mmCIF file of C-alpha atoms in Angstrom:
data_model
loop_
_atom_site.group_PDB
_atom_site.id
_atom_site.type_symbol
_atom_site.label_atom_id
_atom_site.label_comp_id
_atom_site.label_asym_id
_atom_site.label_seq_id
_atom_site.Cartn_x
_atom_site.Cartn_y
_atom_site.Cartn_z
ATOM 1 C CA MET E 58 -215.901 103.979 71.460
ATOM 2 C CA THR E 59 -218.832 102.771 73.494
ATOM 3 C CA LEU E 60 -220.776 105.289 72.511
ATOM 4 C CA PHE E 61 -220.278 104.922 69.046
ATOM 5 C CA ALA E 62 -221.421 101.151 69.519
ATOM 6 C CA PHE E 63 -224.666 102.193 71.580
ATOM 7 C CA LEU E 64 -225.516 105.059 68.541
ATOM 8 C CA LEU E 65 -224.571 102.132 65.790
ATOM 9 C CA THR E 66 -226.854 99.491 67.598
ATOM 10 C CA LEU E 67 -229.812 102.390 67.727
ATOM 11 C CA PHE E 68 -229.411 102.971 64.133
ATOM 12 C CA LEU E 69 -228.885 99.233 63.199
ATOM 13 C CA SER E 70 -232.066 98.521 65.345
ATOM 14 C CA GLY E 71 -234.306 101.110 63.863
ATOM 15 C CA PHE E 72 -232.875 100.031 60.608
ATOM 16 C CA LEU E 73 -234.031 96.286 61.182
ATOM 17 C CA ALA E 74 -237.331 97.401 62.377
ATOM 18 C CA ALA E 75 -238.339 98.909 59.446
ATOM 19 C CA PHE E 76 -237.275 95.965 57.050
ATOM 20 C CA TRP E 77 -237.543 92.998 59.053
ATOM 21 C CA PRO E 78 -240.442 90.821 58.321
ATOM 22 C CA GLN E 79 -243.487 91.799 60.686
ATOM 23 C CA GLY E 80 -243.897 89.136 63.382
ATOM 24 C CA ALA E 81 -240.350 87.479 62.811
ATOM 25 C CA MET E 82 -237.992 87.415 65.803
ATOM 26 C CA ALA E 83 -235.259 89.827 64.541
ATOM 27 C CA PRO E 84 -231.529 89.537 65.978
ATOM 28 C CA ASP E 85 -231.160 90.951 69.556
ATOM 29 C CA LEU E 86 -228.650 93.928 68.975
ATOM 30 C CA PHE E 87 -229.272 95.192 72.537
ATOM 31 C CA LEU E 88 -227.916 91.547 73.514
ATOM 32 C CA VAL E 89 -224.868 91.721 71.380
ATOM 33 C CA LEU E 90 -223.903 95.146 72.631
ATOM 34 C CA ALA E 91 -224.778 93.885 76.215
ATOM 35 C CA LEU E 92 -222.126 91.055 75.782
ATOM 36 C CA TRP E 93 -219.450 92.753 74.191
ATOM 37 C CA TYR E 94 -219.348 95.415 76.516
ATOM 38 C CA ALA E 95 -219.588 93.202 79.805
ATOM 39 C CA ARG E 96 -216.379 91.013 77.640
ATOM 40 C CA MET E 97 -214.781 94.463 77.656
ATOM 41 C CA ARG E 98 -214.919 95.343 81.116
ATOM 42 C CA PRO E 99 -214.498 93.593 84.365
ATOM 43 C CA TYR E 100 -218.033 92.388 86.338
ATOM 44 C CA TYR E 101 -218.500 95.487 88.668
ATOM 45 C CA LEU E 102 -218.708 97.872 85.554
ATOM 46 C CA GLY E 103 -220.226 94.976 82.789
ATOM 47 C CA LEU E 104 -223.335 93.891 84.985
ATOM 48 C CA PRO E 105 -224.296 97.542 85.565
ATOM 49 C CA GLY E 106 -223.835 98.389 82.180
ATOM 50 C CA ALA E 107 -225.685 95.828 80.995
ATOM 51 C CA PHE E 108 -228.900 96.631 83.455
ATOM 52 C CA LEU E 109 -228.768 100.591 81.824
ATOM 53 C CA LEU E 110 -228.598 99.132 78.560
ATOM 54 C CA GLY E 111 -231.301 97.193 79.401
ATOM 55 C CA LEU E 112 -233.012 99.838 81.188
ATOM 56 C CA CYS E 113 -232.499 102.304 78.186
ATOM 57 C CA GLN E 114 -233.889 99.735 75.681
ATOM 58 C CA ASP E 115 -237.208 99.544 78.162
ATOM 59 C CA LEU E 116 -237.152 103.122 78.433
ATOM 60 C CA MET E 117 -237.017 103.688 74.395
ATOM 61 C CA GLY E 118 -240.263 101.879 74.313
ATOM 62 C CA TYR E 119 -239.503 98.476 73.667
ATOM 63 C CA GLY E 120 -240.839 96.916 76.714
ATOM 64 C CA LEU E 121 -242.231 97.149 80.582
ATOM 65 C CA LEU E 122 -239.839 98.996 82.621
ATOM 66 C CA GLY E 123 -237.156 96.438 84.067
ATOM 67 C CA LEU E 124 -237.750 93.668 81.923
ATOM 68 C CA HIS E 125 -235.315 93.777 79.466
ATOM 69 C CA ALA E 126 -232.804 95.550 82.098
ATOM 70 C CA VAL E 127 -233.130 92.082 84.189
ATOM 71 C CA GLY E 128 -232.885 90.012 80.454
ATOM 72 C CA LEU E 129 -229.684 91.626 79.558
ATOM 73 C CA LEU E 130 -228.477 91.431 83.404
ATOM 74 C CA ALA E 131 -228.888 87.781 83.326
ATOM 75 C CA ALA E 132 -227.233 87.192 80.043
ATOM 76 C CA ALA E 133 -224.150 89.395 81.122
ATOM 77 C CA TYR E 134 -223.764 87.553 84.541
ATOM 78 C CA ALA E 135 -224.177 84.246 82.630
ATOM 79 C CA LEU E 136 -220.950 85.115 80.127
ATOM 80 C CA TYR E 137 -218.768 86.050 82.984
ATOM 81 C CA ALA E 138 -219.933 82.502 84.125
ATOM 82 C CA ALA E 139 -219.202 80.865 81.139
ATOM 83 C CA GLY E 140 -216.111 82.700 80.861
ATOM 84 C CA ARG E 141 -214.372 81.648 84.136
ATOM 85 C CA ARG E 142 -214.779 77.799 82.581
ATOM 86 C CA LEU E 143 -214.398 78.652 78.794
ATOM 87 C CA ALA E 144 -211.854 80.553 76.929
ATOM 88 C CA LEU E 145 -213.987 82.603 74.508
ATOM 89 C CA GLU E 146 -211.872 83.504 71.819
ATOM 90 C CA GLU E 147 -211.332 79.706 70.855
ATOM 91 C CA GLY E 148 -213.445 77.859 68.570
ATOM 92 C CA LEU E 149 -216.991 76.038 69.892
ATOM 93 C CA THR E 150 -216.777 77.875 72.895
ATOM 94 C CA ALA E 151 -217.954 81.357 71.932
ATOM 95 C CA PRO E 152 -221.151 79.502 70.717
ATOM 96 C CA LEU E 153 -221.965 77.914 73.892
ATOM 97 C CA ALA E 154 -220.813 81.235 75.926
ATOM 98 C CA PHE E 155 -223.818 82.777 73.625
ATOM 99 C CA LEU E 156 -225.887 79.855 74.030
ATOM 100 C CA TRP E 157 -225.870 80.074 77.711
ATOM 101 C CA ALA E 158 -226.368 84.032 78.112
ATOM 102 C CA PHE E 159 -229.116 83.751 75.113
ATOM 103 C CA SER E 160 -231.237 81.235 77.733
ATOM 104 C CA ALA E 161 -230.121 83.364 80.603
ATOM 105 C CA LYS E 162 -231.575 86.210 78.957
ATOM 106 C CA TRP E 163 -234.953 84.335 78.354
ATOM 107 C CA LEU E 164 -235.197 82.848 81.487
ATOM 108 C CA GLY E 165 -234.626 86.254 83.029
ATOM 109 C CA TYR E 166 -237.612 87.872 80.809
ATOM 110 C CA PHE E 167 -239.696 84.943 82.117
ATOM 111 C CA LEU E 168 -238.646 85.549 86.091
ATOM 112 C CA VAL E 169 -239.805 88.933 85.437
ATOM 113 C CA ALA E 170 -243.260 88.010 83.565
ATOM 114 C CA TYR E 171 -244.043 85.512 86.413
ATOM 115 C CA TRP E 172 -243.073 88.092 89.294
ATOM 116 C CA LEU E 173 -245.269 90.887 88.090
ATOM 117 C CA ARG E 174 -247.949 87.540 86.882
ATOM 118 C CA LEU E 175 -247.895 88.962 83.504
ATOM 119 C CA ALA E 176 -249.845 86.684 80.699
ATOM 120 C CA ILE E 177 -246.738 85.151 79.115
ATOM 121 C CA PRO E 178 -247.273 85.280 75.371
ATOM 122 C CA PRO E 179 -247.089 82.116 73.444
ATOM 123 C CA LEU E 180 -243.836 81.711 71.954
ATOM 124 C CA ALA E 181 -242.729 78.714 69.372
ATOM 125 C CA PRO E 182 -239.423 77.176 70.097
ATOM 126 C CA LEU E 183 -238.962 77.839 66.381
ATOM 127 C CA ASP E 184 -239.020 81.909 67.112
ATOM 128 C CA LEU E 185 -236.328 81.470 70.096
ATOM 129 C CA LEU E 186 -234.341 79.270 67.561
ATOM 130 C CA LEU E 187 -234.502 81.789 64.951
ATOM 131 C CA GLU E 188 -233.493 84.815 67.091
ATOM 132 C CA GLY E 189 -230.517 82.761 68.223
ATOM 133 C CA LEU E 190 -229.498 81.986 64.922
ATOM 134 C CA PHE E 191 -229.993 85.548 64.050
ATOM 135 C CA THR E 192 -227.843 86.921 67.032
ATOM 136 C CA LEU E 193 -224.996 84.631 67.434
ATOM 137 C CA PRO E 194 -223.104 85.839 63.951
ATOM 138 C CA LEU E 195 -223.314 89.231 65.140
ATOM 139 C CA PHE E 196 -222.064 88.347 68.319
ATOM 140 C CA LEU E 197 -219.175 86.486 66.874
ATOM 141 C CA LEU E 198 -218.638 89.800 64.764
ATOM 142 C CA ALA E 199 -218.591 91.717 68.062
ATOM 143 C CA LEU E 200 -216.008 89.182 69.671
ATOM 144 C CA ARG E 201 -213.974 89.425 66.586
ATOM 145 C CA LEU E 202 -213.863 93.072 66.401
ATOM 146 C CA ARG E 203 -212.990 93.313 70.162
ATOM 147 C CA ALA E 204 -210.022 91.318 69.524
ATOM 148 C CA GLN E 205 -208.549 93.630 66.801
ATOM 149 C CA ALA E 206 -209.706 96.607 68.974
ATOM 150 C CA PRO E 207 -206.077 98.047 70.329
#
């Protein structure tokens, strides 16, 4: 199931890259996969899994080595922290947990960029908002599919 989800994520991210408008923030399918996997597994498997998924994303050419790995690791950690305080299957708590994880992902990106003394590209708050709004329904769909899986 996990391998199928990884291959589906690769296929859909390539599909979106071909048809998504140039310069617009696309949904972060790797974040959805990392959070889905972290929600399925205990923290001692979910955190390394999110890190390895981010490392695969970096190795496929989407960024600096370790940038996405730290971002997805921070997002999975934030989801575990939110899951201790919120019931993710109920009402508005799942979007709140996603917001917490999404913010942690970007904080992880900025921490790595600061640590490496990279020039941080100008990001408009609207870009971050659109990426979050495009990714949130996919995260909720992944939670729903996880709840229905045996």
